[in-house]
CSV table of C-alpha atoms and ligand atoms in Angstrom, one decimal:
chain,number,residue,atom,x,y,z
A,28,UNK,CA,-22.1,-1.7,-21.7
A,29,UNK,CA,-22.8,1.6,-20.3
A,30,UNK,CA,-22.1,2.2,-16.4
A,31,UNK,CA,-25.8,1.3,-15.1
A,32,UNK,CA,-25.9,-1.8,-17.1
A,33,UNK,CA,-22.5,-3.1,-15.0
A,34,UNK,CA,-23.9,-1.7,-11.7
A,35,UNK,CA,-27.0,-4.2,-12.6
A,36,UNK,CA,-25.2,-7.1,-13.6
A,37,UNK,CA,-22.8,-6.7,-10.4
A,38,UNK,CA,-25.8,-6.7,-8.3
A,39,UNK,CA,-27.0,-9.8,-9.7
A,40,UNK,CA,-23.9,-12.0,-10.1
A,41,UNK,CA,-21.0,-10.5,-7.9
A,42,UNK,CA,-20.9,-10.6,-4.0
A,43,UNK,CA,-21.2,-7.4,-2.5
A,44,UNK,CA,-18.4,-6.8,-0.8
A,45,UNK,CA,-17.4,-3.7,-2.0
A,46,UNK,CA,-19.1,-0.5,-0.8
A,47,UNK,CA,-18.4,0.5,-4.5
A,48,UNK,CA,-18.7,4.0,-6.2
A,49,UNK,CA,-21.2,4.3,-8.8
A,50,UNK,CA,-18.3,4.3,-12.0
A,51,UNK,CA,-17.2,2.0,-14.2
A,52,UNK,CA,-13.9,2.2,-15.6
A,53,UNK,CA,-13.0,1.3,-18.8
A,54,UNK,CA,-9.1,2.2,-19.2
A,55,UNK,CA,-6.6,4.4,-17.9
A,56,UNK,CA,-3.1,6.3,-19.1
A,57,UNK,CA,-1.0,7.8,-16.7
A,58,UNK,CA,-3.0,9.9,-14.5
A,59,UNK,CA,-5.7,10.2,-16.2
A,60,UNK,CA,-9.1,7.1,-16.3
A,61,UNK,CA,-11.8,6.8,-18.3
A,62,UNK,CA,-15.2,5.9,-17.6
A,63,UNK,CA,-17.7,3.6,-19.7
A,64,UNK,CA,-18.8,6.8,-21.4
A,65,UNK,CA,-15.8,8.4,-21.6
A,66,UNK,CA,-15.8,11.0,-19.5
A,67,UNK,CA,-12.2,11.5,-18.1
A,68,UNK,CA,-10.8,11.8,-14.1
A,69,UNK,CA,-7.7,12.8,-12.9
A,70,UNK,CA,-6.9,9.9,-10.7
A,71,UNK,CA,-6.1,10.6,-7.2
A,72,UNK,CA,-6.2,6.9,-5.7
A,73,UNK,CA,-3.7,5.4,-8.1
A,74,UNK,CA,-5.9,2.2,-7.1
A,75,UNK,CA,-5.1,2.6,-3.4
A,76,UNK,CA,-1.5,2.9,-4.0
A,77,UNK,CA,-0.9,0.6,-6.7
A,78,UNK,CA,-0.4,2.3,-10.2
A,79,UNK,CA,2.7,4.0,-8.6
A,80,UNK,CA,4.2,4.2,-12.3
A,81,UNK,CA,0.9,5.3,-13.8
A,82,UNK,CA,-1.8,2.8,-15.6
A,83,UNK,CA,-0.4,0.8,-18.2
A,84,UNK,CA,2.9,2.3,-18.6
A,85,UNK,CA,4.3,1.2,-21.9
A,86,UNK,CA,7.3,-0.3,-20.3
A,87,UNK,CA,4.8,-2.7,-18.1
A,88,UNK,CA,2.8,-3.4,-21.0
A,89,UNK,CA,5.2,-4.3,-23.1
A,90,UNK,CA,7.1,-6.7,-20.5
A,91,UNK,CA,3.5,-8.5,-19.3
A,92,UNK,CA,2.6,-8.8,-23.4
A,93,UNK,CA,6.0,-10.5,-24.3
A,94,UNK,CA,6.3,-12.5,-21.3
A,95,UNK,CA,3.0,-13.6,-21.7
A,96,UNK,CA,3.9,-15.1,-25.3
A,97,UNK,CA,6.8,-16.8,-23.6
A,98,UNK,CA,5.2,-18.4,-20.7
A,99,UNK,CA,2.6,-17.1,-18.5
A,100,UNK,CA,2.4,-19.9,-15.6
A,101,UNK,CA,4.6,-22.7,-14.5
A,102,UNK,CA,4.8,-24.2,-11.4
A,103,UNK,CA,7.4,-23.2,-8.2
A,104,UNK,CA,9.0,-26.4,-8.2
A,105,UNK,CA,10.7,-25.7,-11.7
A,106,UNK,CA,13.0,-22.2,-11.7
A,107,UNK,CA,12.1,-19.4,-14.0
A,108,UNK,CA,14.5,-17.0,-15.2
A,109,UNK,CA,12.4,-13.8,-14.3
A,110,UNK,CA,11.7,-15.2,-10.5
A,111,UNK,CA,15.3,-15.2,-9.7
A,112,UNK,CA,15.6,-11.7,-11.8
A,113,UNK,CA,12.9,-9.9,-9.5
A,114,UNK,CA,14.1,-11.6,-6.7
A,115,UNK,CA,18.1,-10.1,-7.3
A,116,UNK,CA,16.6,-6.6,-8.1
A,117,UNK,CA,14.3,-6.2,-4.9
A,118,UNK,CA,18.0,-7.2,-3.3
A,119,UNK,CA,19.6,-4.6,-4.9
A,120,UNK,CA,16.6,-1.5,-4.0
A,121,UNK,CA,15.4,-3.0,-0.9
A,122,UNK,CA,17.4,-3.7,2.6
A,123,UNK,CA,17.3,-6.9,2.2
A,124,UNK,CA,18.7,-10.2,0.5
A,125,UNK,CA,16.2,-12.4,-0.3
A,126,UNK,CA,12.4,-12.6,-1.3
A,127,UNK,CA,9.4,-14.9,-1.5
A,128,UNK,CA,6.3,-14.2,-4.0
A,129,UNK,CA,3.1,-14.7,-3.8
A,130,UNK,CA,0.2,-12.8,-4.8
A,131,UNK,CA,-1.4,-9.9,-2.4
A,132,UNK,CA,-0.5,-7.9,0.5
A,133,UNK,CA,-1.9,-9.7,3.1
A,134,UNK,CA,-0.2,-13.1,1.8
A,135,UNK,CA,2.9,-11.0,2.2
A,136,UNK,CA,1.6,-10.4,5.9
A,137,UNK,CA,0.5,-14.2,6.4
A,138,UNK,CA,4.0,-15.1,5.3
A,139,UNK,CA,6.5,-12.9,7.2
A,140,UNK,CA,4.1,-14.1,10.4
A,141,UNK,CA,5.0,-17.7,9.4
A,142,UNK,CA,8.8,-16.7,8.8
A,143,UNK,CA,9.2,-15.0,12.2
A,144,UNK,CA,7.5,-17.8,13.9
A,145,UNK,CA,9.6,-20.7,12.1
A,146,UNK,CA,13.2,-18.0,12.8
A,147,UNK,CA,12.2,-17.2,16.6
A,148,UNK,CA,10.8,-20.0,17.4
A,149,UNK,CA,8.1,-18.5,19.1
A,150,UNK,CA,4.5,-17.6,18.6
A,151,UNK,CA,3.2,-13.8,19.9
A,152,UNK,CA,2.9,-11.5,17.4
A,153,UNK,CA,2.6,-7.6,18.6
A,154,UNK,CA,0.7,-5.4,16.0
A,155,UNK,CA,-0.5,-1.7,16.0
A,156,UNK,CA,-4.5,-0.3,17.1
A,157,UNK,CA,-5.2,1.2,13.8
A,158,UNK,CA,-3.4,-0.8,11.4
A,159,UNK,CA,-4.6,-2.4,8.5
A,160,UNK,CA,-2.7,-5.7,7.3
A,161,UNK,CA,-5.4,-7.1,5.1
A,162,UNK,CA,-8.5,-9.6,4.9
A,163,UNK,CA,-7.9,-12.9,5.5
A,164,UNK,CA,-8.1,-14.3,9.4
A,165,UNK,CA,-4.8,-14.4,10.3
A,166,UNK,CA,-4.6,-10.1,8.8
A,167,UNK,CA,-7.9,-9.5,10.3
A,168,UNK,CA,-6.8,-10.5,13.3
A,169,UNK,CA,-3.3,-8.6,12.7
A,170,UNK,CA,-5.2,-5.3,11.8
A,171,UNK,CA,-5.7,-3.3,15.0
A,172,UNK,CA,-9.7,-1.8,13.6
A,173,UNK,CA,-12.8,-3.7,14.8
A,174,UNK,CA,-14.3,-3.0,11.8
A,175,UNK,CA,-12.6,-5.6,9.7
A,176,UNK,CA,-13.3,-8.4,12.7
A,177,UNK,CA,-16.9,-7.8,13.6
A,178,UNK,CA,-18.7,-10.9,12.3
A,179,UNK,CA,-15.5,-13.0,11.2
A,180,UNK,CA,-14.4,-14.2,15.0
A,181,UNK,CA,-13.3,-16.8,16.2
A,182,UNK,CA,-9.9,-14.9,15.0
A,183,UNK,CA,-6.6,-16.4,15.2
A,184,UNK,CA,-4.8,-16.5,18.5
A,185,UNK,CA,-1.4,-14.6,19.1
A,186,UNK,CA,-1.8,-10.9,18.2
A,187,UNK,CA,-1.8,-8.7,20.6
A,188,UNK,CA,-2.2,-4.4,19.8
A,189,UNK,CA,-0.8,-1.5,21.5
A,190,UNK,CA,-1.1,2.3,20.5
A,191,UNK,CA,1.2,3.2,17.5
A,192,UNK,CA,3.9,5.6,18.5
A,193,UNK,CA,3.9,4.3,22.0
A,194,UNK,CA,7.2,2.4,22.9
A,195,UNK,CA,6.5,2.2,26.5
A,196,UNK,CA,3.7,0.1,25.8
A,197,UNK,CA,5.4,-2.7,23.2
A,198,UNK,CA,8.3,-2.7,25.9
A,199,UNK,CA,5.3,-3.9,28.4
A,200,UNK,CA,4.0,-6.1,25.8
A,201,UNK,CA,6.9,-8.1,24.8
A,202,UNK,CA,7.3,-11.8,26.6
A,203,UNK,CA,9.8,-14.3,26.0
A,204,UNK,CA,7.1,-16.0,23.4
A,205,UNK,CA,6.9,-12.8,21.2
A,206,UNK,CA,8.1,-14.1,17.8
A,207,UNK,CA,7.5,-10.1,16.1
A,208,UNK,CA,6.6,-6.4,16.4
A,209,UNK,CA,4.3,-5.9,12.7
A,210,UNK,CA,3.9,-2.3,11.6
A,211,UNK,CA,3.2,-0.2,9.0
A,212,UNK,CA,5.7,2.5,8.8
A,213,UNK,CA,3.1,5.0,8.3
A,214,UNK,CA,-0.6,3.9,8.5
A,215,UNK,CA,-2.4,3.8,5.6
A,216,UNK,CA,-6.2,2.9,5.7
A,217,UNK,CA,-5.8,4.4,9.5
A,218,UNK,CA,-5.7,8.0,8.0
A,219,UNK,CA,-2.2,8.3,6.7
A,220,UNK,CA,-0.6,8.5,10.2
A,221,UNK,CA,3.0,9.7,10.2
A,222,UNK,CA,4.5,7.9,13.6
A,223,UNK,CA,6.5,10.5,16.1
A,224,UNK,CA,9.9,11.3,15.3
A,225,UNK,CA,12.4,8.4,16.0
A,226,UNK,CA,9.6,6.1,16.9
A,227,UNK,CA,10.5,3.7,14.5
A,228,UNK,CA,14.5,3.7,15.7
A,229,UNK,CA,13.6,3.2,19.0
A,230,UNK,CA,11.3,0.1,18.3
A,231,UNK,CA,14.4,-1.6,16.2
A,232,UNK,CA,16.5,-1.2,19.1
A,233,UNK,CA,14.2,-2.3,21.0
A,234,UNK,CA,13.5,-5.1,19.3
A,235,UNK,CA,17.0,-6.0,18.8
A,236,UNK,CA,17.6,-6.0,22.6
A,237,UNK,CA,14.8,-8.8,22.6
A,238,UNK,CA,15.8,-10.7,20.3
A,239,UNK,CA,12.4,-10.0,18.5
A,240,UNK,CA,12.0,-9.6,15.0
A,241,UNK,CA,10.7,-6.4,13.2
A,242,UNK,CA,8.4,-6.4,10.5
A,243,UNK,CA,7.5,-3.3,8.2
A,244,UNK,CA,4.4,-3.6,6.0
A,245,UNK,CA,5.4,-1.2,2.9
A,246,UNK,CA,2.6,-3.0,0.7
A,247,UNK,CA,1.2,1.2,1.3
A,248,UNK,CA,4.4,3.0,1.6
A,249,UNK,CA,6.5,0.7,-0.7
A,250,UNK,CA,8.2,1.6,-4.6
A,251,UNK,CA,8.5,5.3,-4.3
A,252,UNK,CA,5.5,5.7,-2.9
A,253,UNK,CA,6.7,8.5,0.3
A,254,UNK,CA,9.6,10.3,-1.9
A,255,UNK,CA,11.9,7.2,-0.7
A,256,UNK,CA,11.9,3.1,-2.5
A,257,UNK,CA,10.8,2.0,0.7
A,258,UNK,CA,9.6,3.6,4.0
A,259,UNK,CA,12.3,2.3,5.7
A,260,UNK,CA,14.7,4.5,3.6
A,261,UNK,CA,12.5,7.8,4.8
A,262,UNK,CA,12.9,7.0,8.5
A,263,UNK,CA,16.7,5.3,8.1
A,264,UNK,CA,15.7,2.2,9.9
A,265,UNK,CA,16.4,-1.6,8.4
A,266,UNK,CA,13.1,-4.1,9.6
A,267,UNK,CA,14.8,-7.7,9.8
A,268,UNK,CA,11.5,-8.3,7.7
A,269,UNK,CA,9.2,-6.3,5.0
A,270,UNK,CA,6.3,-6.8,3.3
A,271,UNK,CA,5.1,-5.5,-0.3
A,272,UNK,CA,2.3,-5.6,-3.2
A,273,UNK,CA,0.7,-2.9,-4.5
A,274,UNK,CA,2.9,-1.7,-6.5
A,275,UNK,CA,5.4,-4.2,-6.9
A,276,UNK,CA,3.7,-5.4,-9.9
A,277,UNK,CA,3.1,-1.9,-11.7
A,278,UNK,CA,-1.0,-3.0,-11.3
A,279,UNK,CA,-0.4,-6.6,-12.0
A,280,UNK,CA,-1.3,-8.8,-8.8
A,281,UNK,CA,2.0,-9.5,-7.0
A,282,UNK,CA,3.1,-9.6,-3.1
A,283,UNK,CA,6.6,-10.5,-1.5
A,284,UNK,CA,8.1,-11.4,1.9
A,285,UNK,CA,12.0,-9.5,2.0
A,286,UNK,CA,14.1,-10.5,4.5
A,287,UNK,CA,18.1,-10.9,5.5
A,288,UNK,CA,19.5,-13.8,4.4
A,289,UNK,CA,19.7,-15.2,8.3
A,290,UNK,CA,16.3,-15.1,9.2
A,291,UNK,CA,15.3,-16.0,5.2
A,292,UNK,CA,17.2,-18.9,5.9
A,293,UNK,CA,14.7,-20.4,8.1
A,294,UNK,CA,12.5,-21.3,5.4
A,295,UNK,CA,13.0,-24.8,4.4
A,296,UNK,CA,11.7,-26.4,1.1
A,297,UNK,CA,8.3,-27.1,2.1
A,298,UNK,CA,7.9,-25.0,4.6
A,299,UNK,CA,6.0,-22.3,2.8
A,300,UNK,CA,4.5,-21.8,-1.2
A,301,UNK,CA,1.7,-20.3,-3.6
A,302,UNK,CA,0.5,-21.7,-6.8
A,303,UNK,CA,1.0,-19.0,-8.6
A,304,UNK,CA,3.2,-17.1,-6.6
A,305,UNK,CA,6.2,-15.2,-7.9
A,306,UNK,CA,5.0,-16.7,-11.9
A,307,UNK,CA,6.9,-15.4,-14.6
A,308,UNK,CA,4.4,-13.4,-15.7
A,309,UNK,CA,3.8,-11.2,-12.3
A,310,UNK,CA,7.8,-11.1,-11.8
A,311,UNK,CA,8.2,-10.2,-15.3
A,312,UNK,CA,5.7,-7.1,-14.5
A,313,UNK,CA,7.6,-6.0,-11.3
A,314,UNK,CA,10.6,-5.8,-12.9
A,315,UNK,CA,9.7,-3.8,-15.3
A,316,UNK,CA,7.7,-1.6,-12.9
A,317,UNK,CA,10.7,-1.2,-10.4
A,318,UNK,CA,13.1,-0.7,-13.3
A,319,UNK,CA,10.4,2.1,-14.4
A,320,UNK,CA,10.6,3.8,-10.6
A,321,UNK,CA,14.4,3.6,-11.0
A,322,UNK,CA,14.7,5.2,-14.5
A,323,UNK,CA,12.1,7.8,-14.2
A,324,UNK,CA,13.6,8.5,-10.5
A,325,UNK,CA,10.1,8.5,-9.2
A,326,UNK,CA,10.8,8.5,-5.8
A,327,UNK,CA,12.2,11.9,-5.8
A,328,UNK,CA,9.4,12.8,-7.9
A,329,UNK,CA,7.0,11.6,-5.3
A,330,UNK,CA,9.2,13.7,-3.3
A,331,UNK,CA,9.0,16.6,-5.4
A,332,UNK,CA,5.6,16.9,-6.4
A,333,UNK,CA,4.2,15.8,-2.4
A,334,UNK,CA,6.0,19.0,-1.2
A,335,UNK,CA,4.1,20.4,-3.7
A,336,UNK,CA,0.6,19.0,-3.4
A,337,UNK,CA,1.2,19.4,0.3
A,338,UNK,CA,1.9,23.2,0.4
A,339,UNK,CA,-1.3,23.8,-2.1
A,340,UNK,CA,-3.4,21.8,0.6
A,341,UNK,CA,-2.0,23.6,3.5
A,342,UNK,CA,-2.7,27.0,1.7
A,343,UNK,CA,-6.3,25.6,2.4
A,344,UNK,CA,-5.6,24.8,5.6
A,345,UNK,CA,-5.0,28.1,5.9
A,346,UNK,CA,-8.7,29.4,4.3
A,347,UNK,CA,-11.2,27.0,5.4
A,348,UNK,CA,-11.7,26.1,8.9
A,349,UNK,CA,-13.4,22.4,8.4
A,350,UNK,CA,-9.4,21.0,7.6
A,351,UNK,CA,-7.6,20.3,10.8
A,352,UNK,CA,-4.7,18.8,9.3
A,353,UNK,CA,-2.2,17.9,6.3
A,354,UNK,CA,0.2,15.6,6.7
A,355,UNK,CA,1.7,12.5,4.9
A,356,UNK,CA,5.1,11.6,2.8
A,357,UNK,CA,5.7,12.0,-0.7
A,358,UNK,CA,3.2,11.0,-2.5
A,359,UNK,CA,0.5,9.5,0.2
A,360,UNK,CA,-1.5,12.5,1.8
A,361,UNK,CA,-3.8,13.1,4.1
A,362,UNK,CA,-6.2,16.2,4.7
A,363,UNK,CA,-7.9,15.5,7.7
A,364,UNK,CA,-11.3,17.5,8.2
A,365,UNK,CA,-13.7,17.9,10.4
A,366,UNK,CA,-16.5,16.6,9.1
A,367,UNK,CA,-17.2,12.8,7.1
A,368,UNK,CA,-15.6,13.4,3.8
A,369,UNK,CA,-17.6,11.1,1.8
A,370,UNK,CA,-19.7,14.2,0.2
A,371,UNK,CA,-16.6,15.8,-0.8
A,372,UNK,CA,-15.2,12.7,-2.5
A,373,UNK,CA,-18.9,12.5,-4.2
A,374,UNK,CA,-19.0,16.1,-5.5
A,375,UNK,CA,-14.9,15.5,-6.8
A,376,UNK,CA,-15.8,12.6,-8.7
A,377,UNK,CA,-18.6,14.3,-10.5
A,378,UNK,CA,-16.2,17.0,-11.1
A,379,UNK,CA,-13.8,14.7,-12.8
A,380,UNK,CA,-11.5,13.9,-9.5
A,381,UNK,CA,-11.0,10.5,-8.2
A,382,UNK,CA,-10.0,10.7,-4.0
A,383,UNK,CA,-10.7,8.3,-1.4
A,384,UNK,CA,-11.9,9.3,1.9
A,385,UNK,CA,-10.5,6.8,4.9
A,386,UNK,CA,-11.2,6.3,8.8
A,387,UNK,CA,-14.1,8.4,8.2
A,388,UNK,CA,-12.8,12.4,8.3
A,389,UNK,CA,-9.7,12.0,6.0
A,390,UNK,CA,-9.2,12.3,2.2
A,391,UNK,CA,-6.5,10.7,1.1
A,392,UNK,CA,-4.8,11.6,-2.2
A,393,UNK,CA,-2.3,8.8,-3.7
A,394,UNK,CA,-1.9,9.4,-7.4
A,395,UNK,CA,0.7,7.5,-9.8
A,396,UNK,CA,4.2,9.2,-8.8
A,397,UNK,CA,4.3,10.4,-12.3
A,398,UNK,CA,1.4,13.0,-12.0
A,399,UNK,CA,2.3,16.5,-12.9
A,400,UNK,CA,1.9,20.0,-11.5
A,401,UNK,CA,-1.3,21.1,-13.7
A,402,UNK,CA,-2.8,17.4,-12.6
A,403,UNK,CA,-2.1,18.6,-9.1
A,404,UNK,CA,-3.4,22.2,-9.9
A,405,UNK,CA,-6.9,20.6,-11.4
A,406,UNK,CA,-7.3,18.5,-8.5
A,407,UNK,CA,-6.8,21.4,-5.8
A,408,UNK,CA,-8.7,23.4,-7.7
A,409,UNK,CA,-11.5,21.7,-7.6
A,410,UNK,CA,-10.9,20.6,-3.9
A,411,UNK,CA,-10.7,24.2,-3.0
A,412,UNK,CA,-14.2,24.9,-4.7
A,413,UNK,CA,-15.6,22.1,-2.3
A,414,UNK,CA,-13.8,23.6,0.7
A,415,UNK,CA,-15.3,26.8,-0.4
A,416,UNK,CA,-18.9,26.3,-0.6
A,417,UNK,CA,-18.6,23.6,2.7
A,418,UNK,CA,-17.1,26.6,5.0
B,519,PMP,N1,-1.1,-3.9,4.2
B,519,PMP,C1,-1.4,-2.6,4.0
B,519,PMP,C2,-0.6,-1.6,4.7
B,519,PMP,C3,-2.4,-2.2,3.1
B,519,PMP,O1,-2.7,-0.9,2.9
B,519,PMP,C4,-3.1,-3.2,2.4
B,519,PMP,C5,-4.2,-2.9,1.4
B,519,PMP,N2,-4.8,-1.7,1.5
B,519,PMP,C6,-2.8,-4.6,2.7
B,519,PMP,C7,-1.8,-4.9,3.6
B,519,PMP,C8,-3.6,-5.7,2.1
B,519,PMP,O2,-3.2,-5.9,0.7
B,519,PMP,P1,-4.1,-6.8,-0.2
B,519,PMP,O3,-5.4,-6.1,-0.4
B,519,PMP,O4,-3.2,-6.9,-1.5
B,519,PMP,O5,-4.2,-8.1,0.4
């Protein structure tokens, strides 16, 4: 099929939910995707933070093709092998001791809201304005953007949002029936949002002195992703709970609820599950995928090469006028500008680019951890021809 006849059939037969970009993929390596007529793109979105390792590394293809010989699907109430495997590892690179799998980021989110309600006891759950969790109700409801609500209501009772950054105002917000402040370390869909220093610090402590647990979503900032294995390493602070997906599974659908072993605990057989949650075939992809980030270091190459993207975009900073800001971690950018970026990411595509622009004015740039200097030269390259002509 060529890319018009797939934009046809989609109309016809898939629900359109997806404000989609006219381009159809047909594989990817690395950095680098091809379309249905084989024109390449350097790939800039990394499938919004997923292919952190790069598409189809040969270490994840390899594990997903001999697991799924073995055994692709059995169900949670026998014990597989590669479960308790991916389950040891995330102990080992995250800050905490146990996990529970299921299959997307806002499952993650649906099930640390469950676990901090069962731990605490109690119900109130204090989430950011600007934060995006994910699309089901409860996640809807959790994600402090209108957008995602309008139309969906009635939501689910018990979130309550206060500006991100702000301690005063979670200090204000917390009552003896808050169960859990839920954050993302740095907001992602919000327009790559870097909180103020020793924000996050102060809303552990804060937490602690409440007796209130705190709950990082990393399914953005998780696996490498900000030059650290999790977000919570960048800013030295331990959540009692964190949330991941993306790219947990190297691009194969996986999601997990980490926690200390106390509050863990509180799940009781029964309590919680997923069908096909944490299935060998997902955990045997994640292992691979994390043992990939640990042997080809890729957080400090996330590191590296996002001091280096950054300082190219901030040298356009300095030339064109329209970008107000740079900013980010590692690997997840933002270049804020002052105008909607959508044309930009338009003209970059056609020029063999793949960005994303998010909360309107910001292009974000999130390519697999592994991309390398002349990747990063192309793409600012063409950027800077864009910046150029819009000035
Ligand atoms: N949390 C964050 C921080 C996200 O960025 C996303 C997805 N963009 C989600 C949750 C939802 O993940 P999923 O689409 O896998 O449900």
């Amino acid at each position: 099929m060529n890319t018009e006849e797939i934009m046809a059939l989609d109309k016809e037969y898939v629900m359109q939910t997806y404000g989609r970009y006219p381009l159809a993929l047909a594989k990817g390596q690395g950095s680098v995707v091809w379309d249905m007529e084989g024109k390449t793109y350097i790939d800039c979105f990394a499938g919004i933070a997923v292919n952190n390792v790069g598409h189809s590394h040969p270490k994840v293809v390899e594990a997903i093709c001999n697991q799924a010989k073995r055994m692709i699907h059995c169900s949670n109430i026998y014990y597989t092998q590669e479960q308790v495997e991916l389950a040891k590892l995330l102990s080992e690179v995250s800050p905490h001791d146990k996990a529970f799998f299921c299959n997307s980021g806002a499952e993650a989110n649906e099930g640390a809201v469950k676990l901090a309600r069962k731990f605490t006891g109690n119900g109130e759950i204090i989430a950011m304005e600007n934060s995006f969790h994910g699309r089901t109700l409860a996640m809807i409801t959790a994600t402090g953007q209108h957008k995602y609500k309008k139309g969906f209501e009635p939501l689910s009772p018990g979130f309550t949002h206060v500006p991100f950054g702000d301690i005063e105002a979670v200090s204000e917000t917390i009552t003896d029936d808050t169960a859990a402040v839920l954050v993302e370390p740095i907001q992602g869909e919000g327009g790559v949002i870097v909180p103020p220093e020793g924000y996050l610090k102060e809303l552990k402590e804060l937490c602690d002195e409440n007796d209130v647990l705190l709950i990082f979503d990393e399914v953005q900032t998780g696996f490498g992703r900000t030059g650290e294995m999790f977000a919570s390493d960048l800013f030295g602070v331990t959540p009692d709970i964190t949330t991941v997906a993306k790219a947990l599974g190297g691009g194969f659908p996986i999601g997990g609820v980490l926690a200390q072993e106390e509050v863990a605990d509180a799940f009781e057989p029964g309590d919680h599950a997923a069908t096909f949650g944490g299935n060998p075939l997902a955990c045997a992809a994640a292992k691979a995928s994390i043992e990939t980030i640990i042997e080809e270091n890729l957080p400090l190459k996330a590191k590296e090469m996002g001091e280096y993207f950054m300082y190219k975009l901030n040298e356009q900073k300095k030339l064109y006028g329209i970008v107000e800001d740079v900013r980010g971690a590692g690997l997840m950018i933002g270049m804020e500008i002052d105008i909607d970026c959508s044309d930009i990411v338009t003209t970059a595509r056609d020029q063999g680019v793949l960005i994303n622009c998010t909360a309107g004015n910001v292009l974000r740039f999130l390519p697999p951890l592994n991309i390398d200097k002349g990747q990063i030269d192309t793409v600012t390259c063409v950027l800077e021809t864009i910046l150029e002509k819009l000035s």
